[in-house]
Amino acid sequence: MAADSSRMDPDTAAPDTAAGPGRLRSDARHNRARILEAAREAFAARGLDVPMAAIARRAGVGVATLYRRFPTRESLVTEVFADQLADCVGVVDEALADPDPWRGFRTVIEKVCAMQVADRGLTAAFLTEFPGAVEFERERMCAERGFATLTRRAQEAGHLRADFARTDLTLVMKANEGVVAESSEAAAAASRRLVAYFLQAFRSDHTTSAPDLPPPAPIGLYHFDPLTEGR
Amino acid sequence: MAADSSRMDPDTAAPDTAAGPGRLRSDARHNRARILEAAREAFAARGLDVPMAAIARRAGVGVATLYRRFPTRESLVTEVFADQLADCVGVVDEALADPDPWRGFRTVIEKVCAMQVADRGLTAAFLTEFPGAVEFERERMCAERGFATLTRRAQEAGHLRADFARTDLTLVMKANEGVVAESSEAAAAASRRLVAYFLQAFRSDHTTSAPDLPPPAPIGLYHFDPLTEGR
DNA sequence: CCGCAAACGGAGGCCACCGTCCATTTATGG
DNA sequence: CCATAAATGGACGGTGGCCTCCGTTTGCGG
């Protein structure tokens, strides 16, 4: 559908994720950008399941425009989170440059979890497999590899327990997602405390004393029906 | 699904939570029980947001019957989870009877998290405030108080870190919920590992060596759109 | 300045869920 | 056995999200 003949001029390589803005009319390009920004805000604020119409409205375009540019929600999601993912890779790279292996490892965990707090959609985007989004997948794999290196280094330095597994990062992210899900001021504090607990569990040299825990947050209970209430 | 009337002698008063089955016609009482059972299964399998119609169908009744007996989803939820909550109180009481304070503490965390895995709705039910359900709230508070005692004892015995806060149980439950959310075989294993990490972080006497970690589970990524796929 | 394909927006069909209403069935006490 | 109120079930109107279709507008190359 929506083939639009303009596709495929061979010189714009990298029609990577979702047919990049290659040859769009100026207004279209402008709207595309607005949509992306609106989607980014919306995803961050309410997670990946915001109604498409809400994104369109926020962007000041009609739904049709949204759908023409991003035929599926997935295409929109991968496009939106492409740079967040890049940020993550940046975090990992930065940590890899850190001469202190444990600090590098710790920083990644802390920063990633902090990002999750700031962006309600981040976790879902990260932990979801997008068979179509090649570049997206590639970049995630890159981040994973970097983290694996970080892990190995910290382990070899004797700071990280030997049985820490690569998949434990996913474990941490999902756990943090659970804590952060019902976004609130308290969520950020709770997340920090969670992370501190995790790091305490992960470290293996107990020669130095453990750092203090962030204060406990009075994590609120859910209000009834966390699902229906949204929107 | 033959109903089996065996349960319950009718004179048990206690029309506590939501207008108990006090004086219902026999068929109505029977249907009420079927609804509760269907709801319990449905909530366990898919969480609190199963369509009311699905519960009704599963119970073999019409929606009207369901709504007449339980005018709101909340009333159904509180009724269904009343005994699960009782189970929890049981777990806490049992732990209180344990002479070993740390084992008692540990057991509660482990069992509660295991229950979360077995019942997709448990967490939401527990962590949600039901202003109407007096008895429900009272019982939860009772469980909380018991856990607080458990906590204090373990701390006084020097096994639990002094800065463990009461709200950290909520933290654990929410984190576990995040891990378990996308139910799968792997989720149970992941949850066990998470719990082990938590306990490692919580213990304060590092004189004895830490127990082994359950094996890492290859926690799957989400498939795209965890929301729409349900049902 | 003009014509046309590209781009647009919103109406509308579809579907799932909610919660109510009412004609019919059924348990039960006399 | 019957009268009757309780109980039932499914149809139905309402809402909200998804996605497409189509008549109109608009950027842009000539």
XYZ file of C-alpha atoms (C1' of nucleotides) in Angstrom:
522
model
C 0.000 0.000 0.000
C 0.931 3.592 -0.350
C 3.702 2.672 -2.622
C 4.423 6.196 -3.748
C 6.452 5.970 -6.844
C 9.204 8.202 -5.551
C 10.777 5.354 -3.671
C 14.083 3.974 -4.443
C 16.514 6.262 -5.893
C 19.652 4.307 -5.537
C 21.783 7.139 -4.275
C 19.918 7.667 -1.028
C 21.241 4.538 0.448
C 20.019 3.496 3.840
C 16.284 3.480 3.483
C 16.839 1.765 6.745
C 14.122 1.782 9.259
C 11.005 3.057 7.680
C 11.793 4.594 4.378
C 13.664 7.635 5.581
C 12.556 11.129 4.652
C 14.470 10.766 1.427
C 12.370 12.533 -1.203
C 9.505 14.173 0.562
C 7.812 17.385 -0.216
C 8.865 20.098 2.186
C 5.603 20.238 4.069
C 5.572 16.493 4.347
C 9.057 16.449 5.736
C 8.075 19.090 8.234
C 5.039 17.145 9.342
C 7.046 14.001 9.611
C 9.335 15.716 12.058
C 6.414 17.043 14.053
C 4.945 13.577 14.252
C 8.179 12.131 15.488
C 8.455 14.745 18.155
C 4.864 14.330 19.239
C 5.284 10.596 19.331
C 8.434 10.881 21.362
C 6.680 13.030 23.926
C 3.629 10.841 23.998
C 5.572 7.615 24.338
C 7.681 9.096 27.071
C 4.680 10.340 28.957
C 2.331 7.421 28.642
C 4.106 4.449 27.211
C 3.901 2.741 23.882
C 0.161 2.309 23.833
C -0.965 5.864 23.323
C -3.690 6.069 20.719
C -2.407 6.917 17.288
C -5.003 9.631 17.113
C -3.552 11.288 20.197
C -0.153 11.427 18.585
C -1.640 12.850 15.425
C -3.539 15.499 17.328
C -0.475 16.421 19.328
C 1.453 16.757 16.113
C -1.269 18.865 14.582
C -1.872 16.525 11.681
C -4.655 14.189 10.682
C -4.512 10.518 11.383
C -4.164 9.744 7.733
C -0.926 11.667 7.578
C 0.397 9.756 10.504
C -0.525 6.450 8.955
C 0.836 7.412 5.576
C 4.200 8.220 7.098
C 4.244 5.332 9.540
C 2.012 2.544 8.354
C 2.385 0.600 11.569
C 2.848 1.550 15.155
C 5.996 -0.466 15.093
C 7.551 1.664 12.382
C 6.856 4.745 14.433
C 8.232 3.204 17.592
C 11.465 2.057 16.059
C 12.004 5.416 14.430
C 11.302 7.294 17.621
C 13.509 5.144 19.761
C 16.356 4.970 17.330
C 18.156 7.850 18.979
C 17.299 6.847 22.495
C 18.925 3.581 21.614
C 21.889 5.484 20.315
C 22.041 7.293 23.639
C 22.207 3.951 25.328
C 25.035 2.839 23.150
C 26.678 6.099 24.085
C 26.270 5.315 27.755
C 27.864 1.936 27.249
C 30.712 3.345 25.212
C 31.370 5.965 27.819
C 31.448 3.275 30.463
C 33.827 1.236 28.364
C 36.186 4.174 28.377
C 36.145 4.296 32.149
C 39.352 2.848 33.573
C 37.502 1.583 36.637
C 35.612 -1.523 35.535
C 33.183 -1.590 38.410
C 32.336 2.062 38.060
C 31.724 1.518 34.392
C 29.417 -1.361 35.060
C 27.595 0.464 37.825
C 27.161 3.570 35.746
C 25.499 1.721 32.926
C 22.963 0.158 35.219
C 22.274 3.416 36.954
C 21.953 5.452 33.815
C 19.803 2.995 31.966
C 17.412 2.770 34.868
C 17.328 6.521 35.150
C 16.424 6.709 31.488
C 13.616 4.283 32.070
C 12.198 6.588 34.681
C 12.355 9.527 32.348
C 10.745 7.717 29.442
C 7.804 5.457 30.001
C 8.159 3.873 26.609
C 11.839 3.184 26.699
C 11.679 -0.167 28.417
C 9.041 -1.585 26.181
C 10.890 -0.344 23.140
C 14.132 -1.853 24.324
C 12.842 -5.156 25.439
C 10.750 -5.718 22.394
C 11.967 -7.573 19.400
C 11.380 -5.775 16.134
C 11.957 -8.301 13.410
C 11.636 -5.635 10.786
C 13.874 -2.935 12.164
C 17.282 -4.121 11.127
C 19.216 -1.085 12.150
C 17.440 -0.952 15.459
C 18.255 -4.546 16.219
C 21.823 -4.114 15.158
C 22.337 -1.180 17.461
C 20.801 -2.976 20.391
C 23.052 -5.914 19.776
C 25.956 -3.514 19.762
C 24.937 -2.153 23.141
C 24.559 -5.664 24.445
C 27.995 -6.616 23.288
C 29.479 -3.562 24.953
C 27.729 -4.404 28.166
C 29.019 -7.940 27.977
C 32.547 -6.610 27.771
C 31.884 -4.354 30.701
C 30.588 -7.302 32.634
C 33.553 -9.469 31.859
C 35.996 -6.755 32.842
C 34.284 -6.114 36.145
C 34.258 -9.793 36.836
C 37.908 -10.228 35.973
C 38.741 -7.349 38.257
C 36.959 -9.217 41.004
C 34.337 -6.572 41.576
C 31.387 -8.254 39.974
C 30.181 -11.655 41.047
C 31.229 -14.369 38.676
C 27.747 -15.714 38.211
C 26.313 -12.455 36.945
C 24.778 -13.348 33.622
C 24.356 -11.221 30.548
C 20.625 -11.661 30.706
C 20.639 -10.114 34.139
C 20.574 -6.717 32.523
C 17.197 -7.587 31.119
C 16.215 -8.769 34.539
C 17.178 -5.428 36.001
C 15.355 -3.504 33.336
C 12.172 -5.473 33.710
C 12.302 -5.194 37.460
C 12.844 -1.499 37.215
C 10.003 -1.237 34.773
C 7.744 -2.833 37.327
C 8.784 -0.300 39.921
C 8.491 2.644 37.615
C 5.371 1.583 35.776
C 2.931 3.710 37.697
C 4.872 6.858 37.101
C 4.990 9.321 39.935
C 7.463 11.466 41.801
C 8.056 8.600 44.184
C 8.862 6.254 41.338
C 12.175 7.902 40.685
C 13.240 7.508 44.275
C 12.041 3.952 44.386
C 13.973 3.192 41.264
C 17.155 4.584 42.750
C 16.732 2.440 45.792
C 16.079 -0.605 43.668
C 19.228 0.035 41.721
C 21.246 0.403 44.889
C 19.943 -2.929 46.098
C 20.834 -4.548 42.820
C 24.330 -3.186 42.880
C 24.733 -4.406 46.410
C 23.708 -7.861 45.255
C 25.972 -7.760 42.236
C 29.219 -6.610 43.783
C 31.537 -9.332 44.881
C 34.257 -7.624 46.831
C 32.901 -6.962 50.243
C 36.185 -5.641 51.471
C 35.142 -2.071 51.016
C 31.931 -1.160 52.765
C 28.732 -0.732 50.848
C 27.519 2.723 49.939
C 24.453 4.098 51.631
C 21.062 3.292 50.253
C 18.926 6.038 48.815
C 16.051 6.734 51.183
C 13.013 4.506 50.891
C 10.198 6.036 48.947
C 6.641 5.616 50.106
C 5.715 3.913 46.886
C 2.067 4.499 46.457
C -0.334 1.711 45.836
C -2.073 1.677 42.546
C -5.400 3.346 42.296
C -8.066 0.981 41.269
C -7.909 -0.123 37.695
C -4.606 1.163 36.521
C -5.689 0.246 33.038
C -8.964 2.000 32.505
C -7.861 5.147 34.196
C -5.321 6.161 31.623
C -5.838 8.494 28.748
C -17.330 -28.012 34.568
C -19.991 -29.626 36.637
C -20.442 -27.469 39.552
C -20.458 -29.681 42.568
C -22.418 -28.066 45.280
C -20.250 -29.539 47.975
C -18.802 -26.376 49.448
C -20.142 -24.124 52.131
C -22.867 -24.505 54.608
C -25.346 -21.752 53.971
C -25.617 -20.481 57.516
C -22.107 -19.087 57.501
C -23.085 -15.495 57.902
C -20.303 -13.045 57.119
C -21.793 -10.990 54.317
C -18.598 -9.081 54.554
C -17.143 -7.672 51.439
C -19.725 -7.420 48.752
C -23.071 -8.490 50.034
C -22.251 -12.074 50.741
C -24.371 -14.910 49.448
C -26.650 -14.339 52.409
C -30.142 -15.193 51.165
C -29.844 -16.183 47.592
C -31.900 -18.629 45.706
C -30.074 -21.900 45.332
C -29.365 -21.503 41.636
C -28.148 -17.991 42.205
C -25.793 -19.097 44.914
C -24.492 -21.786 42.632
C -23.897 -19.357 39.800
C -22.213 -16.953 42.134
C -19.724 -19.622 43.030
C -19.114 -20.461 39.405
C -18.495 -16.836 38.633
C -15.993 -16.544 41.411
C -14.154 -19.582 40.233
C -14.138 -18.429 36.642
C -12.945 -15.014 37.698
C -10.209 -16.493 39.802
C -8.953 -18.527 36.875
C -9.248 -15.655 34.481
C -7.490 -13.177 36.732
C -4.738 -15.665 37.424
C -4.231 -16.393 33.771
C -4.467 -12.948 32.278
C -4.457 -10.332 34.937
C -7.115 -8.043 36.270
C -8.195 -6.624 32.973
C -9.927 -9.597 31.446
C -13.203 -8.581 29.828
C -16.180 -9.103 32.069
C -17.842 -10.980 29.252
C -15.014 -13.476 29.183
C -15.488 -14.228 32.833
C -19.196 -14.606 32.347
C -18.730 -16.941 29.435
C -16.201 -18.980 31.328
C -18.654 -19.258 34.173
C -21.416 -20.230 31.814
C -23.665 -17.336 32.743
C -24.833 -14.206 31.004
C -23.181 -10.889 31.594
C -26.247 -9.616 33.376
C -25.891 -12.256 36.019
C -22.300 -11.317 36.540
C -23.136 -7.646 36.865
C -26.046 -8.290 39.172
C -23.853 -10.249 41.533
C -20.838 -7.982 41.223
C -21.860 -4.526 40.101
C -18.299 -3.365 39.666
C -15.126 -5.041 38.641
C -13.696 -3.960 41.926
C -16.261 -5.881 43.919
C -15.402 -8.998 41.975
C -11.708 -8.470 42.390
C -11.819 -7.955 46.103
C -14.033 -10.973 46.572
C -11.824 -13.163 44.430
C -8.616 -12.112 46.082
C -9.951 -12.260 49.590
C -8.677 -15.770 50.112
C -5.440 -15.246 48.265
C -4.881 -12.431 50.665
C -5.711 -14.800 53.480
C -3.106 -17.167 52.083
C -0.595 -14.375 52.282
C -1.468 -13.677 55.856
C -0.994 -17.376 56.393
C 2.447 -17.224 54.869
C 3.375 -14.371 57.148
C 1.987 -16.086 60.220
C 3.859 -19.225 59.392
C 7.022 -17.228 59.034
C 6.368 -15.547 62.350
C 6.295 -18.951 63.938
C 9.703 -19.777 62.540
C 12.353 -19.564 65.234
C 14.944 -18.455 62.699
C 14.205 -14.795 61.964
C 16.130 -14.607 58.733
C 14.589 -17.756 57.366
C 11.172 -16.403 58.221
C 11.884 -13.175 56.433
C 13.370 -14.919 53.455
C 10.508 -17.340 53.191
C 7.924 -14.595 53.010
C 9.689 -12.878 50.181
C 10.190 -16.091 48.309
C 6.679 -17.329 48.722
C 5.005 -14.072 47.904
C 7.011 -13.766 44.733
C 6.219 -17.334 43.830
C 2.545 -16.570 44.273
C 2.918 -13.629 41.966
C 4.233 -15.905 39.309
C 1.363 -18.289 39.710
C -1.285 -15.609 39.621
C -1.063 -12.777 37.155
C -3.623 -10.731 38.996
C -2.241 -11.092 42.472
C 0.167 -8.205 42.330
C -2.288 -5.744 40.983
C -4.848 -6.840 43.530
C -2.382 -6.511 46.362
C -0.870 -3.270 45.364
C -4.126 -1.582 44.653
C -6.020 0.416 47.170
C -9.665 -0.525 47.466
C -11.328 2.219 49.445
C -14.535 0.224 49.601
C -13.290 -3.157 50.639
C -12.907 -2.744 54.360
C -12.183 -6.315 55.216
C -9.738 -6.601 52.378
C -7.836 -3.543 53.521
C -7.849 -4.706 57.085
C -6.374 -8.039 56.176
C -3.685 -6.493 54.083
C -2.760 -4.227 56.898
C -2.555 -7.273 59.118
C -0.134 -8.931 56.709
C 1.892 -5.767 56.583
C 2.121 -5.576 60.322
C 3.255 -9.181 60.507
C 5.911 -8.533 57.930
C 7.068 -5.503 59.846
C 7.576 -7.683 62.887
C 9.449 -10.191 60.806
C 11.613 -7.423 59.492
C 12.395 -6.040 62.894
C 13.286 -9.442 64.263
C 15.607 -10.220 61.406
C 17.235 -6.863 61.823
C 17.650 -7.296 65.549
C 19.216 -10.674 64.968
C 21.700 -8.940 62.720
C 20.713 -10.823 59.609
C 18.819 -8.152 57.811
C 20.356 -4.838 56.979
C 19.247 -2.099 59.298
C 18.142 0.205 56.542
C 15.671 -2.213 55.052
C 12.419 -0.313 55.011
C 8.909 -1.634 55.286
C 8.063 -0.226 51.902
C 10.783 -2.326 50.408
C 8.374 -5.218 50.274
C 6.315 -3.212 47.853
C 9.485 -2.483 45.969
C 10.195 -6.180 45.691
C 6.691 -6.987 44.601
C 6.615 -4.344 41.933
C 10.010 -5.355 40.659
C 8.934 -8.950 40.540
C 5.788 -7.938 38.760
C 7.884 -6.326 36.097
C 9.887 -9.481 35.635
C 6.894 -11.734 35.627
C 4.557 -9.542 33.631
C 5.043 -11.254 30.327
C 4.216 -14.642 31.718
C 6.169 -17.537 30.313
C 8.045 -20.561 31.467
C 11.154 -18.467 31.738
C 9.420 -15.947 33.935
C 9.357 -18.291 36.894
C 13.078 -18.894 36.661
C 13.790 -15.222 36.203
C 11.713 -14.432 39.237
C 13.635 -16.904 41.346
C 16.873 -15.340 40.303
C 15.573 -11.891 41.035
C 14.553 -12.973 44.501
C 17.942 -14.476 45.144
C 19.576 -11.217 44.169
C 17.290 -9.307 46.448
C 18.020 -11.557 49.367
C 21.687 -11.195 48.714
C 21.265 -7.461 48.836
C 19.161 -7.570 51.955
C 21.234 -9.843 54.160
C 23.649 -8.111 56.416
C 25.804 -10.819 57.898
C 28.348 -11.726 55.334
C 30.106 -14.095 57.644
C 28.391 -17.097 56.158
C 28.779 -17.439 52.434
C 25.951 -16.593 50.132
C 23.813 -19.348 48.665
C 24.082 -20.118 44.988
C 22.025 -18.187 42.537
C 19.320 -19.923 40.565
C 20.434 -20.257 36.948
C 19.888 -17.260 34.710
C 16.852 -17.560 32.537
C 17.002 -16.442 28.952
C 14.245 -13.956 29.578
C 12.602 -13.443 26.276
C 12.090 -10.053 24.821
C 8.563 -8.916 24.409
C 6.914 -9.583 21.139
C 5.745 -6.454 19.538
C 2.692 -4.913 21.069
C 2.264 -6.704 24.328
C -1.038 -4.930 24.667
C -3.017 -5.777 21.605
C -1.980 -9.381 21.569
C -3.766 -10.280 24.765
C -7.257 -11.618 25.146
C 1.335 31.822 -13.270
C -0.440 27.122 -13.808
C -1.323 22.306 -13.542
C -0.736 18.187 -11.293
C 0.842 14.748 -8.372
C 1.867 14.744 -3.645
C 0.081 15.549 0.631
C -3.630 16.398 3.629
C -7.568 15.799 7.119
C -11.443 13.913 8.800
C -15.440 11.057 8.145
C -16.747 6.488 8.481
C -16.683 1.336 8.828
C -15.085 -2.081 12.008
C -14.482 -4.184 16.360
C -13.961 -4.865 21.395
C -15.598 -3.729 25.704
C -18.839 -1.727 28.939
C -23.059 -1.772 31.533
C -28.344 -1.771 31.210
C -32.904 -3.241 30.067
C -36.450 -6.487 29.488
C -38.906 -10.590 28.045
C -38.528 -15.271 29.588
C -37.446 -19.067 32.673
C -37.200 -21.225 37.196
C -36.948 -22.123 42.193
C -39.794 -22.176 46.038
C -43.386 -21.723 49.614
C -48.040 -22.452 50.255
C -49.439 -28.069 41.545
C -49.399 -23.213 41.059
C -48.445 -18.405 41.638
C -44.957 -15.268 41.917
C -40.903 -13.003 42.731
C -36.203 -14.005 41.959
C -32.988 -15.000 38.588
C -31.461 -15.332 34.007
C -29.314 -14.267 29.337
C -28.621 -11.880 25.461
C -29.728 -7.916 22.790
C -28.558 -3.231 22.674
C -26.868 1.652 22.873
C -22.554 4.030 23.987
C -17.575 4.756 23.875
C -12.990 4.499 22.164
C -9.347 2.881 19.317
C -7.861 1.242 14.655
C -7.203 2.059 9.985
C -8.943 3.304 5.161
C -11.145 5.873 1.755
C -11.848 10.002 -0.638
C -12.707 14.837 -1.741
C -9.840 18.927 -1.062
C -5.615 21.635 -0.571
C -0.857 22.771 -1.658
C 4.101 22.707 -2.864
C 6.734 22.919 -6.810
C 8.643 22.267 -11.530
C 7.868 24.169 -15.848
